[in-house]
């Protein structure tokens, strides 16, 4: 009987930690749309509900034709002022054609997975909930 109660208790603790966990946004969100420096998506909450969510991207910039990210930045992204044809694929990778120092446009990519999470159906920066 004690083992059975312990098993139930461990299961409840495990479920509670799952419920408050930040989820990978690329695995739990889809329908990504980039408009200027904002990312919109449809994300799944823990109860299975799907929510439209959006987030203003921070710290992503064009550095001579290469997208770079400052994960701790609180400064709004500026890549959209010198990049065109932006999009996010189903793996959470932002792609854009960005102007370099020779005024030529080159394709560049940056993985947004280290920067963003899905918190119960809402796009967030992990530091917001740490």
CSV table of N, CA, C and O in Angstrom, one decimal, residues 13-30 32 39 41-51 53 55 90-92 111-130:
chain,number,residue,atom,x,y,z
A,13,UNK,N,3.7,14.8,-8.6
A,13,UNK,CA,4.8,15.7,-8.7
A,13,UNK,C,5.3,15.8,-10.1
A,13,UNK,O,5.6,16.9,-10.6
A,14,UNK,N,5.5,14.7,-10.8
A,14,UNK,CA,5.9,14.7,-12.2
A,14,UNK,C,5.0,15.5,-13.1
A,14,UNK,O,5.4,16.3,-13.9
A,15,UNK,N,3.7,15.3,-12.9
A,15,UNK,CA,2.7,16.0,-13.7
A,15,UNK,C,2.8,17.5,-13.4
A,15,UNK,O,2.7,18.3,-14.3
A,16,UNK,N,3.0,17.9,-12.2
A,16,UNK,CA,3.0,19.3,-11.8
A,16,UNK,C,4.3,19.9,-12.4
A,16,UNK,O,4.2,21.0,-13.0
A,17,UNK,N,5.4,19.3,-12.4
A,17,UNK,CA,6.6,19.9,-13.0
A,17,UNK,C,6.5,20.0,-14.5
A,17,UNK,O,6.9,20.9,-15.1
A,18,UNK,N,5.7,19.0,-15.1
A,18,UNK,CA,5.5,19.1,-16.6
A,18,UNK,C,4.6,20.3,-16.9
A,18,UNK,O,4.8,21.0,-17.9
A,19,UNK,N,3.6,20.5,-16.1
A,19,UNK,CA,2.7,21.6,-16.3
A,19,UNK,C,3.3,23.0,-16.3
A,19,UNK,O,2.9,23.9,-16.9
A,20,UNK,N,4.4,23.2,-15.5
A,20,UNK,CA,5.0,24.5,-15.4
A,20,UNK,C,6.2,24.6,-16.2
A,20,UNK,O,6.9,25.6,-16.2
A,21,UNK,N,6.5,23.6,-17.0
A,21,UNK,CA,7.7,23.6,-17.8
A,21,UNK,C,7.6,24.5,-19.1
A,21,UNK,O,6.5,24.5,-19.7
A,22,UNK,N,8.6,25.2,-19.5
A,22,UNK,CA,8.7,25.9,-20.7
A,22,UNK,C,8.9,24.9,-21.8
A,22,UNK,O,9.9,24.2,-21.8
A,23,UNK,N,8.1,24.9,-22.8
A,23,UNK,CA,8.2,24.0,-24.0
A,23,UNK,C,8.9,24.6,-25.1
A,23,UNK,O,8.9,25.8,-25.3
A,24,UNK,N,9.6,23.8,-25.9
A,24,UNK,CA,10.2,24.2,-27.1
A,24,UNK,C,9.2,24.8,-28.0
A,24,UNK,O,8.2,24.2,-28.3
A,25,UNK,N,9.4,26.0,-28.5
A,25,UNK,CA,8.3,26.7,-29.3
A,25,UNK,C,8.2,26.0,-30.6
A,25,UNK,O,7.1,25.9,-31.2
A,26,UNK,N,9.2,25.6,-31.2
A,26,UNK,CA,9.2,25.0,-32.6
A,26,UNK,C,8.4,23.6,-32.6
A,26,UNK,O,7.8,23.3,-33.6
A,27,UNK,N,8.5,22.9,-31.4
A,27,UNK,CA,7.8,21.6,-31.4
A,27,UNK,C,6.3,21.8,-31.0
A,27,UNK,O,5.5,20.8,-31.2
A,28,UNK,N,5.9,22.9,-30.4
A,28,UNK,CA,4.6,23.0,-29.9
A,28,UNK,C,3.8,24.2,-30.5
A,28,UNK,O,2.7,24.5,-30.1
A,29,UNK,N,4.4,24.8,-31.5
A,29,UNK,CA,3.8,26.0,-32.2
A,29,UNK,C,3.9,25.7,-33.7
A,29,UNK,O,4.8,25.0,-34.2
A,30,UNK,N,3.0,26.4,-34.5
A,30,UNK,CA,3.2,26.3,-36.0
A,30,UNK,C,2.5,27.6,-36.5
A,30,UNK,O,2.2,28.5,-35.8
A,32,UNK,N,3.9,30.0,-38.3
A,32,UNK,CA,4.8,31.1,-38.0
A,32,UNK,C,4.6,32.2,-39.1
A,32,UNK,O,4.7,32.0,-40.3
A,39,UNK,N,7.0,38.1,-34.2
A,39,UNK,CA,6.7,36.7,-34.6
A,39,UNK,C,5.3,36.4,-34.1
A,39,UNK,O,5.0,36.5,-32.9
A,41,UNK,N,2.4,33.1,-34.1
A,41,UNK,CA,2.3,31.7,-34.2
A,41,UNK,C,1.0,31.2,-33.5
A,41,UNK,O,0.3,31.9,-32.8
A,42,UNK,N,0.7,29.9,-33.8
A,42,UNK,CA,-0.4,29.3,-33.1
A,42,UNK,C,0.3,28.2,-32.2
A,42,UNK,O,1.0,27.3,-32.7
A,43,UNK,N,0.1,28.3,-30.9
A,43,UNK,CA,0.8,27.5,-29.9
A,43,UNK,C,-0.2,26.6,-29.1
A,43,UNK,O,-1.3,27.1,-28.8
A,44,UNK,N,0.2,25.4,-28.8
A,44,UNK,CA,-0.6,24.5,-28.0
A,44,UNK,C,-0.3,24.7,-26.5
A,44,UNK,O,0.8,24.7,-26.1
A,45,UNK,N,-1.4,24.8,-25.8
A,45,UNK,CA,-1.3,24.9,-24.3
A,45,UNK,C,-1.3,23.5,-23.7
A,45,UNK,O,-1.5,22.5,-24.4
A,46,UNK,N,-1.0,23.4,-22.4
A,46,UNK,CA,-1.0,22.1,-21.8
A,46,UNK,C,-2.3,21.3,-21.8
A,46,UNK,O,-2.3,20.1,-21.9
A,47,UNK,N,-3.4,22.0,-21.9
A,47,UNK,CA,-4.7,21.3,-21.9
A,47,UNK,C,-5.1,21.0,-23.4
A,47,UNK,O,-6.2,20.5,-23.6
A,48,UNK,N,-4.2,21.2,-24.4
A,48,UNK,CA,-4.5,20.9,-25.7
A,48,UNK,C,-5.1,22.1,-26.5
A,48,UNK,O,-5.2,22.0,-27.8
A,49,UNK,N,-5.5,23.1,-25.9
A,49,UNK,CA,-6.1,24.3,-26.6
A,49,UNK,C,-5.0,24.9,-27.4
A,49,UNK,O,-3.8,24.9,-27.1
A,50,UNK,N,-5.4,25.6,-28.5
A,50,UNK,CA,-4.5,26.2,-29.4
A,50,UNK,C,-4.8,27.7,-29.4
A,50,UNK,O,-5.9,28.2,-29.4
A,51,UNK,N,-3.7,28.5,-29.2
A,51,UNK,CA,-3.8,30.0,-29.1
A,51,UNK,C,-3.0,30.7,-30.1
A,51,UNK,O,-1.9,30.3,-30.4
A,53,UNK,N,-0.7,33.7,-30.8
A,53,UNK,CA,0.2,34.4,-29.9
A,53,UNK,C,1.2,35.2,-30.7
A,53,UNK,O,1.5,34.8,-31.9
A,55,UNK,N,4.9,37.9,-30.4
A,55,UNK,CA,6.0,38.4,-29.6
A,55,UNK,C,6.9,39.3,-30.4
A,55,UNK,O,7.2,39.0,-31.6
A,90,UNK,N,9.3,25.5,-40.0
A,90,UNK,CA,8.7,24.6,-39.0
A,90,UNK,C,9.7,24.2,-37.9
A,90,UNK,O,9.3,23.7,-36.9
A,91,UNK,N,11.0,24.3,-38.1
A,91,UNK,CA,12.0,24.0,-37.2
A,91,UNK,C,12.4,25.2,-36.3
A,91,UNK,O,13.3,25.1,-35.4
A,92,UNK,N,11.7,26.3,-36.5
A,92,UNK,CA,12.0,27.5,-35.7
A,92,UNK,C,13.2,28.3,-36.1
A,92,UNK,O,13.8,29.0,-35.4
A,111,UNK,N,18.7,30.2,-35.7
A,111,UNK,CA,17.8,29.3,-34.9
A,111,UNK,C,17.2,30.1,-33.8
A,111,UNK,O,17.9,30.6,-32.9
A,112,UNK,N,15.9,30.2,-33.7
A,112,UNK,CA,15.2,30.9,-32.6
A,112,UNK,C,15.0,30.0,-31.4
A,112,UNK,O,14.6,30.5,-30.4
A,113,UNK,N,15.2,28.7,-31.5
A,113,UNK,CA,14.9,27.8,-30.4
A,113,UNK,C,15.6,28.2,-29.1
A,113,UNK,O,15.1,28.0,-28.0
A,114,UNK,N,16.9,28.6,-29.2
A,114,UNK,CA,17.6,28.9,-27.9
A,114,UNK,C,17.0,30.2,-27.3
A,114,UNK,O,17.2,30.5,-26.1
A,115,UNK,N,16.3,31.0,-28.1
A,115,UNK,CA,15.8,32.3,-27.6
A,115,UNK,C,14.4,32.3,-27.1
A,115,UNK,O,14.0,33.1,-26.2
A,116,UNK,N,13.5,31.4,-27.6
A,116,UNK,CA,12.1,31.5,-27.3
A,116,UNK,C,11.5,30.2,-26.8
A,116,UNK,O,12.1,29.1,-27.0
A,117,UNK,N,10.4,30.3,-26.1
A,117,UNK,CA,9.7,29.1,-25.5
A,117,UNK,C,8.2,29.3,-25.6
A,117,UNK,O,7.7,30.4,-25.8
A,118,UNK,N,7.5,28.2,-25.5
A,118,UNK,CA,6.0,28.2,-25.4
A,118,UNK,C,5.7,28.0,-23.9
A,118,UNK,O,6.0,27.0,-23.4
A,119,UNK,N,5.0,29.0,-23.3
A,119,UNK,CA,4.6,28.9,-22.0
A,119,UNK,C,3.1,28.8,-22.0
A,119,UNK,O,2.4,29.8,-22.1
A,120,UNK,N,2.6,27.6,-21.9
A,120,UNK,CA,1.1,27.3,-21.9
A,120,UNK,C,0.4,28.0,-23.0
A,120,UNK,O,-0.7,28.6,-22.8
A,121,UNK,N,0.9,28.0,-24.2
A,121,UNK,CA,0.2,28.6,-25.4
A,121,UNK,C,0.6,30.0,-25.7
A,121,UNK,O,0.0,30.6,-26.6
A,122,UNK,N,1.6,30.5,-25.0
A,122,UNK,CA,2.1,31.9,-25.3
A,122,UNK,C,3.6,31.9,-25.5
A,122,UNK,O,4.3,31.3,-24.8
A,123,UNK,N,4.0,32.6,-26.6
A,123,UNK,CA,5.4,32.8,-26.9
A,123,UNK,C,6.0,33.7,-25.8
A,123,UNK,O,5.5,34.7,-25.5
A,124,UNK,N,7.1,33.2,-25.2
A,124,UNK,CA,7.8,34.0,-24.2
A,124,UNK,C,9.3,33.9,-24.4
A,124,UNK,O,9.8,33.0,-25.1
A,125,UNK,N,10.1,34.7,-23.7
A,125,UNK,CA,11.5,34.6,-23.6
A,125,UNK,C,11.7,33.8,-22.3
A,125,UNK,O,11.1,34.1,-21.3
A,126,UNK,N,12.6,32.8,-22.3
A,126,UNK,CA,12.7,31.9,-21.1
A,126,UNK,C,13.0,32.7,-19.8
A,126,UNK,O,12.6,32.4,-18.8
A,127,UNK,N,13.8,33.8,-20.0
A,127,UNK,CA,14.2,34.6,-18.8
A,127,UNK,C,13.0,35.2,-18.1
A,127,UNK,O,13.0,35.5,-16.9
A,128,UNK,N,11.9,35.4,-18.9
A,128,UNK,CA,10.7,35.9,-18.3
A,128,UNK,C,10.1,35.1,-17.2
A,128,UNK,O,9.5,35.5,-16.2
A,129,UNK,N,10.3,33.7,-17.3
A,129,UNK,CA,9.7,32.8,-16.4
A,129,UNK,C,10.7,32.0,-15.6
A,129,UNK,O,10.4,31.0,-15.0
A,130,UNK,N,12.0,32.4,-15.6
A,130,UNK,CA,13.0,31.6,-14.9
A,130,UNK,C,13.1,32.1,-13.4
A,130,UNK,O,12.8,33.2,-13.1
